[in-house]
Short mmCIF file of C-alpha atoms and ligand atoms in Angstrom, two decimals:
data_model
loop_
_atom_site.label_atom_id
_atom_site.label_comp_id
_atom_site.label_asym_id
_atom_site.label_seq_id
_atom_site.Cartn_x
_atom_site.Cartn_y
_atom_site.Cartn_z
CA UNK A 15 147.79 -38.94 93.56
CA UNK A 16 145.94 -40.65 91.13
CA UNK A 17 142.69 -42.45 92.37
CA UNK A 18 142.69 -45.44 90.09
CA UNK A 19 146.56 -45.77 90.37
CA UNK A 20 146.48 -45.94 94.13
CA UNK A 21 142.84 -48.60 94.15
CA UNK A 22 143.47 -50.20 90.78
CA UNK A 23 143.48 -53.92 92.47
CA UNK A 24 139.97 -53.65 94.51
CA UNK A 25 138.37 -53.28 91.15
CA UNK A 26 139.58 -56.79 89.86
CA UNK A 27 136.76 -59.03 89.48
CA UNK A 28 133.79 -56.13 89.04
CA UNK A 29 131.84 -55.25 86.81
CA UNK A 30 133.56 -51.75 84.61
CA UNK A 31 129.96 -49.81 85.84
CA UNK A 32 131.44 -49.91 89.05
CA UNK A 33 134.52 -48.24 88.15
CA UNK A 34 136.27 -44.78 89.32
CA UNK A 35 135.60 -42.16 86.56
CA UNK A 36 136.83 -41.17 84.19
CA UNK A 37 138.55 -44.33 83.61
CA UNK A 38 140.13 -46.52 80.68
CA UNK A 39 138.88 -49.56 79.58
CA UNK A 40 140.82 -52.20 77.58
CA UNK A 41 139.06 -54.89 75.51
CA UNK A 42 141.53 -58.15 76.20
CA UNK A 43 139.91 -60.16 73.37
CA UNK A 44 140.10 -57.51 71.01
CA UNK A 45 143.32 -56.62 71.60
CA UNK A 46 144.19 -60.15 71.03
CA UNK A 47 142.58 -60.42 68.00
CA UNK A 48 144.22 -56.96 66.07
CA UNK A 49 147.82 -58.21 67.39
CA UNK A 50 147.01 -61.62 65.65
CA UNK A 51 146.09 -60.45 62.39
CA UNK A 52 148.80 -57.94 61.96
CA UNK A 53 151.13 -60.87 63.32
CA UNK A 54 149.59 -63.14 60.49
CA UNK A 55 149.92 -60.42 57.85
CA UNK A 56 153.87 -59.94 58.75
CA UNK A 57 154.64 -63.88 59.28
CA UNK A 58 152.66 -64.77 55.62
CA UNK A 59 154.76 -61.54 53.92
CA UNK A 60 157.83 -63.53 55.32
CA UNK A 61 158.93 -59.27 56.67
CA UNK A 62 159.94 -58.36 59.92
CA UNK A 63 158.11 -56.41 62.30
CA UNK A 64 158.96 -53.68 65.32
CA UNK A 65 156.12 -52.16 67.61
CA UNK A 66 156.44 -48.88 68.75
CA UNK A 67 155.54 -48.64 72.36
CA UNK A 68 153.90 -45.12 71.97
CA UNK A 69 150.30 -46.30 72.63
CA UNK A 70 150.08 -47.98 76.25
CA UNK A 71 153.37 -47.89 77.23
CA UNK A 72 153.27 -51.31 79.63
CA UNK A 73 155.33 -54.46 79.72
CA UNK A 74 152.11 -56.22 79.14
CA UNK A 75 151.50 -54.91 75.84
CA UNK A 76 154.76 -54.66 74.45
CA UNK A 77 155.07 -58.41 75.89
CA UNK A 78 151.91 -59.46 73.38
CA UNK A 79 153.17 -57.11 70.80
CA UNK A 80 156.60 -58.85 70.32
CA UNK A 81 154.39 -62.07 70.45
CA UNK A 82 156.49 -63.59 73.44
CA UNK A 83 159.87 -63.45 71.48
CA UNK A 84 158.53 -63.78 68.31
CA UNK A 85 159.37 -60.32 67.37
CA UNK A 86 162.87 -59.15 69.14
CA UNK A 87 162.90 -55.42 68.59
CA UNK A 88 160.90 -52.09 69.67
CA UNK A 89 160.93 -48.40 68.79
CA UNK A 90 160.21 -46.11 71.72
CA UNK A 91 159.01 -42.49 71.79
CA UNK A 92 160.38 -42.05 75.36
CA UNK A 93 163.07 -43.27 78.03
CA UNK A 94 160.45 -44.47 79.88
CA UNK A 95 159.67 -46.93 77.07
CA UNK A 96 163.14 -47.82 77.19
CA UNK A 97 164.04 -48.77 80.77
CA UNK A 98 159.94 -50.21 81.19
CA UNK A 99 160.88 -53.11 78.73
CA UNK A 100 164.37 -54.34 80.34
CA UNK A 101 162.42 -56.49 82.04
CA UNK A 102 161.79 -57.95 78.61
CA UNK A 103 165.59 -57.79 77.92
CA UNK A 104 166.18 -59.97 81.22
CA UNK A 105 163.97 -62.33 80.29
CA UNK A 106 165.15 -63.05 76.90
CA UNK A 107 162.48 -61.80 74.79
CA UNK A 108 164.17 -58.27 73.33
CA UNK A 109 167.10 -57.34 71.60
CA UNK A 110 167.20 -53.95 70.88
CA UNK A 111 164.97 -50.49 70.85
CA UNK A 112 165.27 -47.78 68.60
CA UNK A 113 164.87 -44.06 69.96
CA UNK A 114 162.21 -43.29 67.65
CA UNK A 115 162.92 -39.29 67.36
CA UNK A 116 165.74 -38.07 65.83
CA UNK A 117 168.57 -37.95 68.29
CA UNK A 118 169.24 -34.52 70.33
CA UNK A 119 171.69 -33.34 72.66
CA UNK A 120 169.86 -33.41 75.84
CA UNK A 121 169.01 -37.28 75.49
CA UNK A 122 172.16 -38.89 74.66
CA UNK A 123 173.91 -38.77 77.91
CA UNK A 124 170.88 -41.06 79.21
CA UNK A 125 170.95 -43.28 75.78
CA UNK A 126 174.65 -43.78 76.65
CA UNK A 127 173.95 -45.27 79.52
CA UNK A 128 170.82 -47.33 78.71
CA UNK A 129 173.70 -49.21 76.27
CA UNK A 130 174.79 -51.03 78.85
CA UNK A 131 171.49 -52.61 79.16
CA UNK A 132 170.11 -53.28 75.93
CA UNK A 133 171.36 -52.45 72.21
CA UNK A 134 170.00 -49.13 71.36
CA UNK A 135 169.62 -47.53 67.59
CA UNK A 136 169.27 -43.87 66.50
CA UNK A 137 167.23 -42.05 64.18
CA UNK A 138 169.03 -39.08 62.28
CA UNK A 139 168.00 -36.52 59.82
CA UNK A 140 170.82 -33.68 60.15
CA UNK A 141 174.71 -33.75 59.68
CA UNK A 142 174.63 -31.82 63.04
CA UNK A 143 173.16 -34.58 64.70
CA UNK A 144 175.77 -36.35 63.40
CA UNK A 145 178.33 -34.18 65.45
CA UNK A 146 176.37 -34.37 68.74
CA UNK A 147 176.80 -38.29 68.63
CA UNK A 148 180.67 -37.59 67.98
CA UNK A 149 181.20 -36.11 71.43
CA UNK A 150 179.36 -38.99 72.93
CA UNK A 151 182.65 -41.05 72.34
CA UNK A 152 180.28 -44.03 71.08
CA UNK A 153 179.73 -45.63 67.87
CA UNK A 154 175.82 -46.21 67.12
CA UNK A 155 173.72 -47.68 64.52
CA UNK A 156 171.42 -45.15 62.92
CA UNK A 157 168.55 -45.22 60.76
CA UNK A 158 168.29 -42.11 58.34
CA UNK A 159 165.07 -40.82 59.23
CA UNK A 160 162.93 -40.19 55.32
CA UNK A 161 159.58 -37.93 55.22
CA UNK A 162 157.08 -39.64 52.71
CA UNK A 163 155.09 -36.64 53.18
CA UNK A 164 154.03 -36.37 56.46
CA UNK A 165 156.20 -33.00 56.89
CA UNK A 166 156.90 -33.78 60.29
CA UNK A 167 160.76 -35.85 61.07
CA UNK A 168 162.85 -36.54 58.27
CA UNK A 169 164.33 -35.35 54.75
CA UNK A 170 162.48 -35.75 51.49
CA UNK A 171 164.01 -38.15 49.01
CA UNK A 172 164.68 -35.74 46.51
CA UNK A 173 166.26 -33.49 49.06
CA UNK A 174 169.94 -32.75 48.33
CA UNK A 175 170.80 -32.59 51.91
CA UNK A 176 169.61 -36.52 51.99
CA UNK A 177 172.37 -37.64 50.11
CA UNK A 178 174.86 -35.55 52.22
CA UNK A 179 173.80 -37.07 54.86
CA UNK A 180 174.05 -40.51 54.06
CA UNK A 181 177.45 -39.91 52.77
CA UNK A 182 178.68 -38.19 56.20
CA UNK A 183 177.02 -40.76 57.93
CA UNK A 184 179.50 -43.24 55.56
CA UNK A 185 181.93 -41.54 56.30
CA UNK A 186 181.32 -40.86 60.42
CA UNK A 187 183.39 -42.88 63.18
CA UNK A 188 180.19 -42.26 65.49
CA UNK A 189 177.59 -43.46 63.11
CA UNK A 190 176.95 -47.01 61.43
CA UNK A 191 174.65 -47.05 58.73
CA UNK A 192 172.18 -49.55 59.60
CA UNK A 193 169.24 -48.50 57.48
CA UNK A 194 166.06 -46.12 56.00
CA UNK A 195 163.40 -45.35 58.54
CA UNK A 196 159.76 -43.91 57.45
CA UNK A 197 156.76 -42.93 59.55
CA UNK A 198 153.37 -42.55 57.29
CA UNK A 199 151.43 -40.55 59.75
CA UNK A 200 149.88 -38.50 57.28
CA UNK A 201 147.89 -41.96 56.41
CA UNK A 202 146.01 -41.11 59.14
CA UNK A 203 143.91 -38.64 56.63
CA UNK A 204 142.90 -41.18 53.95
CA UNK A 205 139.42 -41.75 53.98
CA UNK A 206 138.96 -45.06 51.38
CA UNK A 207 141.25 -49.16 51.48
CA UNK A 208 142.90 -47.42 47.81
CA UNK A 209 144.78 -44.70 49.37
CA UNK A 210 145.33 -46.52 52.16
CA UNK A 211 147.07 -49.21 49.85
CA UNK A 212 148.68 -46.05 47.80
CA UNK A 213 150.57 -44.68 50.65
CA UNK A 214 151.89 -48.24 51.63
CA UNK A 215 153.94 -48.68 48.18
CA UNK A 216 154.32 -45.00 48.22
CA UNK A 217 156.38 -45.98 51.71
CA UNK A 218 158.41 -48.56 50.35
CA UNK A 219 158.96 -46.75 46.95
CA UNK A 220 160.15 -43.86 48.93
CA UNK A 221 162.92 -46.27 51.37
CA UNK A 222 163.87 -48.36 48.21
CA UNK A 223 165.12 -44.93 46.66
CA UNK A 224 166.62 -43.49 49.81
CA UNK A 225 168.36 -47.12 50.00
CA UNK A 226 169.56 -46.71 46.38
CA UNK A 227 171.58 -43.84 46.95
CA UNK A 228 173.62 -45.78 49.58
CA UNK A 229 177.22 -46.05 47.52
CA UNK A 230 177.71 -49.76 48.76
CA UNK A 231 175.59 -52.85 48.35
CA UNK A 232 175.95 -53.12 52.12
CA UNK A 233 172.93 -54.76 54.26
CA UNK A 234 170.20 -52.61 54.74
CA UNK A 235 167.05 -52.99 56.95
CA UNK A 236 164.08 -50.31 55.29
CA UNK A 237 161.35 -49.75 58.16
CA UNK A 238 158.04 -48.55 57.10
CA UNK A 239 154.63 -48.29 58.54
CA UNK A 240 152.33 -46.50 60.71
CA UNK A 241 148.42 -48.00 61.76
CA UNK A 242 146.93 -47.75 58.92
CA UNK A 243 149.69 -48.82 56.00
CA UNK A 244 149.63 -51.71 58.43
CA UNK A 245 146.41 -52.47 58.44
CA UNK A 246 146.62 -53.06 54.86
CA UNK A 247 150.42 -54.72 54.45
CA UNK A 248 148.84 -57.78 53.26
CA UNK A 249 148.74 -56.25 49.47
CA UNK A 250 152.58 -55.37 49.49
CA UNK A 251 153.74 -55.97 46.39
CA UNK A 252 156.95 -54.36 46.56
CA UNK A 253 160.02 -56.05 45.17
CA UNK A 254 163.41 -54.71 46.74
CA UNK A 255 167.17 -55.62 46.17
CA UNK A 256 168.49 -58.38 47.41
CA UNK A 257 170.70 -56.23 49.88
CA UNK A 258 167.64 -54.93 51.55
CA UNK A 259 165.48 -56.06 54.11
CA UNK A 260 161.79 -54.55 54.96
CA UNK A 261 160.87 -54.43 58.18
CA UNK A 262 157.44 -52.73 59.34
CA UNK A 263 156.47 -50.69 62.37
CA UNK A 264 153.37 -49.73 64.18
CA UNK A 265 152.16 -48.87 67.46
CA UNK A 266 148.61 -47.98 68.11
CA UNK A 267 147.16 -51.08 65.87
CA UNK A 268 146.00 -53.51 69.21
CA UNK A 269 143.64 -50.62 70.20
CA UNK A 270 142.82 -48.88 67.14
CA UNK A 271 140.37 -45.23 67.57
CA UNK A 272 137.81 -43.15 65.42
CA UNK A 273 141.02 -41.93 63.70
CA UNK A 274 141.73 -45.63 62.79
CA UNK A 275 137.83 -46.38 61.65
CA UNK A 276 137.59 -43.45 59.84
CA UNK A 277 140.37 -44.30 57.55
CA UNK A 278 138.61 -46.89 56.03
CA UNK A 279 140.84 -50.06 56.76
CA UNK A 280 139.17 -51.56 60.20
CA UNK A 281 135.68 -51.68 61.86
CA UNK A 282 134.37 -49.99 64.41
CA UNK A 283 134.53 -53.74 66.60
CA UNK A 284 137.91 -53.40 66.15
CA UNK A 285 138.64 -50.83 68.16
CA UNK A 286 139.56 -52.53 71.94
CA UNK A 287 139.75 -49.15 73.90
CA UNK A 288 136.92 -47.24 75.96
CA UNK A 289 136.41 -44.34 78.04
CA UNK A 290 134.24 -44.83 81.24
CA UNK A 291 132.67 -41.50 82.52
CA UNK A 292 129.81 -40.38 85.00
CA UNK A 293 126.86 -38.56 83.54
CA UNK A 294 127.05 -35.89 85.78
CA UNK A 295 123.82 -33.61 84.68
CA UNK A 296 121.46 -33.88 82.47
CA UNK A 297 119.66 -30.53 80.51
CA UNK A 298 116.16 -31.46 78.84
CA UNK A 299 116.24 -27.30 77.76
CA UNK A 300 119.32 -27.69 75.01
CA UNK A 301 118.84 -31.39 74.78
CA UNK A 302 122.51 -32.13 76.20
CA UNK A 303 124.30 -33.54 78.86
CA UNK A 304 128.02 -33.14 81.32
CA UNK A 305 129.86 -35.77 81.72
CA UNK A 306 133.23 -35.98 83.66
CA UNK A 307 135.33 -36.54 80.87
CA UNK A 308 137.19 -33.62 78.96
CA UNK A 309 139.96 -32.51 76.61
CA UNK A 310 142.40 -34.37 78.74
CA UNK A 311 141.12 -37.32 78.44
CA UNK A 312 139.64 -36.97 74.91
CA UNK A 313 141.75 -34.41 73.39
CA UNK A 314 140.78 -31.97 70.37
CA UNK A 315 141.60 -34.17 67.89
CA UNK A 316 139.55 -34.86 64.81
CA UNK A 317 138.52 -37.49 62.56
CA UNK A 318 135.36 -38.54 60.11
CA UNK A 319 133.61 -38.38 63.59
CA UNK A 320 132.19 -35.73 65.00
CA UNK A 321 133.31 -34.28 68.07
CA UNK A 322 136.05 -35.66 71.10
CA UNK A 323 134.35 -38.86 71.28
CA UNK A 324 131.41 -41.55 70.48
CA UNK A 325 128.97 -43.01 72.94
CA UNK A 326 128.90 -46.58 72.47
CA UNK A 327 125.71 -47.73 72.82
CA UNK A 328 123.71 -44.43 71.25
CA UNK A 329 125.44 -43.87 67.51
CA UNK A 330 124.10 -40.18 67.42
CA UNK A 331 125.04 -39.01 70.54
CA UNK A 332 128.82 -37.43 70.67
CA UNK A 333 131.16 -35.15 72.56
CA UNK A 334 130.44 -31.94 71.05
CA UNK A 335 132.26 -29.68 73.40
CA UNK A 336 135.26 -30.28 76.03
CA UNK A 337 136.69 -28.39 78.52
CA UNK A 338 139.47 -29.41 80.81
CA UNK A 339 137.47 -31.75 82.89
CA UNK A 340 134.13 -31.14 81.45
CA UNK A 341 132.55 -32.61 78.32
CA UNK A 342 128.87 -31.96 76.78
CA UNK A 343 127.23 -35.02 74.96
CA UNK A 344 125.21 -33.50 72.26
CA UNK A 345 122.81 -35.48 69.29
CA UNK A 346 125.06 -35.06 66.32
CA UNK A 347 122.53 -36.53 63.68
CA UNK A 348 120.60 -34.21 61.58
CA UNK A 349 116.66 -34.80 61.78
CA UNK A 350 117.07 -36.76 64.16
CA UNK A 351 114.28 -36.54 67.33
CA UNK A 352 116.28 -37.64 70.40
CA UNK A 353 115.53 -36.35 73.87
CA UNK A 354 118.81 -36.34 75.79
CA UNK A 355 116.51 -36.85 79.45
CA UNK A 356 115.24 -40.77 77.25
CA UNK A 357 118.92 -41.76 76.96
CA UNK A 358 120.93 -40.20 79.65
CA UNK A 359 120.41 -40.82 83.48
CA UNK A 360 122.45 -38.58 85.99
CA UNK A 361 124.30 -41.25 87.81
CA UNK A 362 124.57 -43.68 85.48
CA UNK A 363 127.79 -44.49 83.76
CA UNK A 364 128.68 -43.32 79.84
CA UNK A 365 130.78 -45.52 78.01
CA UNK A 366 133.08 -43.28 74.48
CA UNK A 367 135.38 -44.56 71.84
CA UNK A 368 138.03 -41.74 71.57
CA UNK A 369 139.49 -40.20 68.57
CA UNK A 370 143.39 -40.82 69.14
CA UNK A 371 143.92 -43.63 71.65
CA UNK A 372 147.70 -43.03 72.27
CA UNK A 373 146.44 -39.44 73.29
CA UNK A 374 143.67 -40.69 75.84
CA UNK A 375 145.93 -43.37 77.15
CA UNK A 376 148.47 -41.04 77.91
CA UNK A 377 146.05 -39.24 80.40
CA UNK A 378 145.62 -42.72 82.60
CA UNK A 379 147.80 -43.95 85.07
CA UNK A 380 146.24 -47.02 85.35
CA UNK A 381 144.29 -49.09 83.25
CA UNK A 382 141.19 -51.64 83.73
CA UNK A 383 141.60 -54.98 80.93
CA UNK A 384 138.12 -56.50 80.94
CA UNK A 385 137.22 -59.87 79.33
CA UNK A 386 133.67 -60.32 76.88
CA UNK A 387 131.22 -59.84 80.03
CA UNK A 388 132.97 -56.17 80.93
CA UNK A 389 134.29 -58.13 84.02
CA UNK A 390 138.05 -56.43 85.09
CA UNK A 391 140.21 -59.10 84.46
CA UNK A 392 143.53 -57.54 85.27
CA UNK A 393 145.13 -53.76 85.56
CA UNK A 394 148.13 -52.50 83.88
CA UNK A 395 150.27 -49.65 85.09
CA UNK A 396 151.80 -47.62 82.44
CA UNK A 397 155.18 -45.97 82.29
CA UNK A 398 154.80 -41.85 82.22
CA UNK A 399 157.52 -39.27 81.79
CA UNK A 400 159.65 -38.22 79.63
C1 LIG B 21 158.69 -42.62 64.51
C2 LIG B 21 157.40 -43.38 64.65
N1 LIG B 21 157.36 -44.66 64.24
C3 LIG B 21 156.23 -45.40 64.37
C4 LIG B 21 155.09 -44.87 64.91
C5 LIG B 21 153.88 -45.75 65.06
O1 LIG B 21 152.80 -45.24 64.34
P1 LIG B 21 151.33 -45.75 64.59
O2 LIG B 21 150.99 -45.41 65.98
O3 LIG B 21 150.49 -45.06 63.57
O4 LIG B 21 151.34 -47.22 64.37
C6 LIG B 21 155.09 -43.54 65.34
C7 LIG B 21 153.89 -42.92 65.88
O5 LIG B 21 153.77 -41.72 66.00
C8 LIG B 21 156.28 -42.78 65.22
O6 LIG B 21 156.36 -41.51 65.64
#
């Protein structure tokens, strides 16, 4: 079993240098700080707003997320996400979750009977989904599910098969139309605040016509966002029909990443999550360095940085290389005259800003919250699975 899952508690109170390795490291303040202004943002647009509980998966953050209450509502990658918040639902502070892939067959038995315990919504994109939730014997509230050109869930507005499906879904005993759901992931690639700010209206141009095709004037809630359209929702300036409401979702904004620096919309102080490794070796010869931390933990993904990760406290030096436990710190700066044995001692700790946070959290099962001074403050267990 995990190390830091079993021991988490001794480690409350010390100093993160004393910490197992590899281990995560959450920023409390900071975490604080991004949930505010995103709250801020939403509650001066007068909009609604719906974390996704993809990132950290705890009842701690979703709890600051929803803003005690404030915000009622959650979309959830996993069952796990689901059943971890009840405790939420218990207490009064959540309404309802939305599945957030569209629904297939395997899942719905277990949706069916999570209804019991909190009001669940589905994401569609197919007619045949459509028939899967008629042999559930239920009626559910769906979202169509739009691509704005991510090309991963959904159907393109000027698909034809978009406005078949809204009509079956009109015309379905199994399926309430509820509203238009869109996930900007592909915002993750812009590079400058402009296209950052394009893709938002792009998003709610995009739900407004998917909305319009709807035959009645019926109510309609149109859910947009993803990290970095939300990082910029305070220059909306979308109008929509009265019968509409906007709503926006995000997930990974309290932590942020590279991937979230690099598009242009936050600072690198904003991001509240950090790896804690060992330098394990040290080689004067290629002028790099092993650390205990690998593609699990950092994963292969890629931004405007180089490499699987950033050492905090020496801007040149990266991960250049990963293997499954192992990663090589390398000087990424051209013309620059570093010598790897000045900065890195075997035996002392490493501390690296990772690329994707929801990917690096997902390899933790326990995390260490520490206040200004690095002091663990508190430990949160997230929920894993499928
Ligand atoms: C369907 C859906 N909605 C919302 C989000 C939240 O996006 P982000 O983490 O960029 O805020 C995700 C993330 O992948 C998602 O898949």
């Amino acid at each position: 079993m995990d190390y830091a899952f079993e021991h988490h508690k001794i480690y409350i109170g010390r100093h993160v240098r004393e910490l197992p390795t590899p281990s995560l490291i959450i920023n409390k303040s900071i975490i604080a700080q991004n949930i505010n202004k995103l709250h801020d943002d939403v509650s001066r647009l007068g909009i609604s707003f719906r974390p996704h509980l993809k990132t950290l998966k705890t009842l701690e953050i979703t709890r600051l997320m929803l803003g005690n209450g404030l915000y009622r509502k959650v979309v959830c990658s996993t069952i796990p996400e689901i059943v971890g918040s009840l405790p939420l639902v218990k207490e009064g502070l959540l309404d309802e979750a939305i599945f957030g892939m569209p629904v297939y067959k395997s899942v719905i038995p277990r949706l069916t009977a999570l209804r019991k315990e909190i009001k669940i919504d589905l994401l569609v994109d197919s007619c045949d989904q459509l028939a899967l939730l008629e042999s559930s014997g239920a009626t559910w509230d769906v979202f169509i599910k739009i691509d704005v050109g991510a090309r991963r869930a959904g159907l393109a507005t000027n698909s034809p098969r978009l406005k078949e499906l809204l009509q079956a879904v009109e015309a379905s005993q199994s399926a309430n139309l509820k509203g238009i759901y869109c996930h900007a992931n592909h915002s993750y690639g812009c590079r400058t605040e402009e296209s950052v700010v394009e893709m938002l209206q792009h998003e709610v141009a995009e739900v407004a016509a998917a909305a319009s095709f709807v035959s009645t004037t019926r109510p309609l809630i149109v859910s947009i966002g993803a990290t970095p359209t939300a990082h910029v929702i305070d220059r909306l300036n979308e109008k929509l029909p009265p019968n509409v409401t906007l709503e926006l979702h995000a997930g990974n904004f309290p932590t942020n990443d590279l991937q979230q620096v690099s598009t242009g919309v936050i600072s690198i102080n904003h991001q509240a999550i950090r790896v804690c490794a060992d330098v394990v070796s040290v080689y004067p010869e290629r002028n790099e360095a092993l650390i205990n931390a690998g593609v699990i933990v950092l994963a292969r993904e890629a931004s405007e940085y180089p490499g699987h990760g950033k050492v905090v406290d020496q801007q040149h030096w990266d991960v250049i290389r990963v293997s499954q436990e192992h990663g090589i710190l390398g000087c990424t700066k051209q013309n620059v005259d570093e010598k790897v044995g000045n900065l890195f001692k075997v035996g002392e700790k490493v501390f690296l800003w990772c690329q994707h946070s929801c990917i690096t959290a997902a390899a933790f099962y326990a995390y260490f919250v520490v206040d200004e001074n690095d002091i663990v403050i508190g430990t949160w267990i997230p929920w894993k699975g499928w």
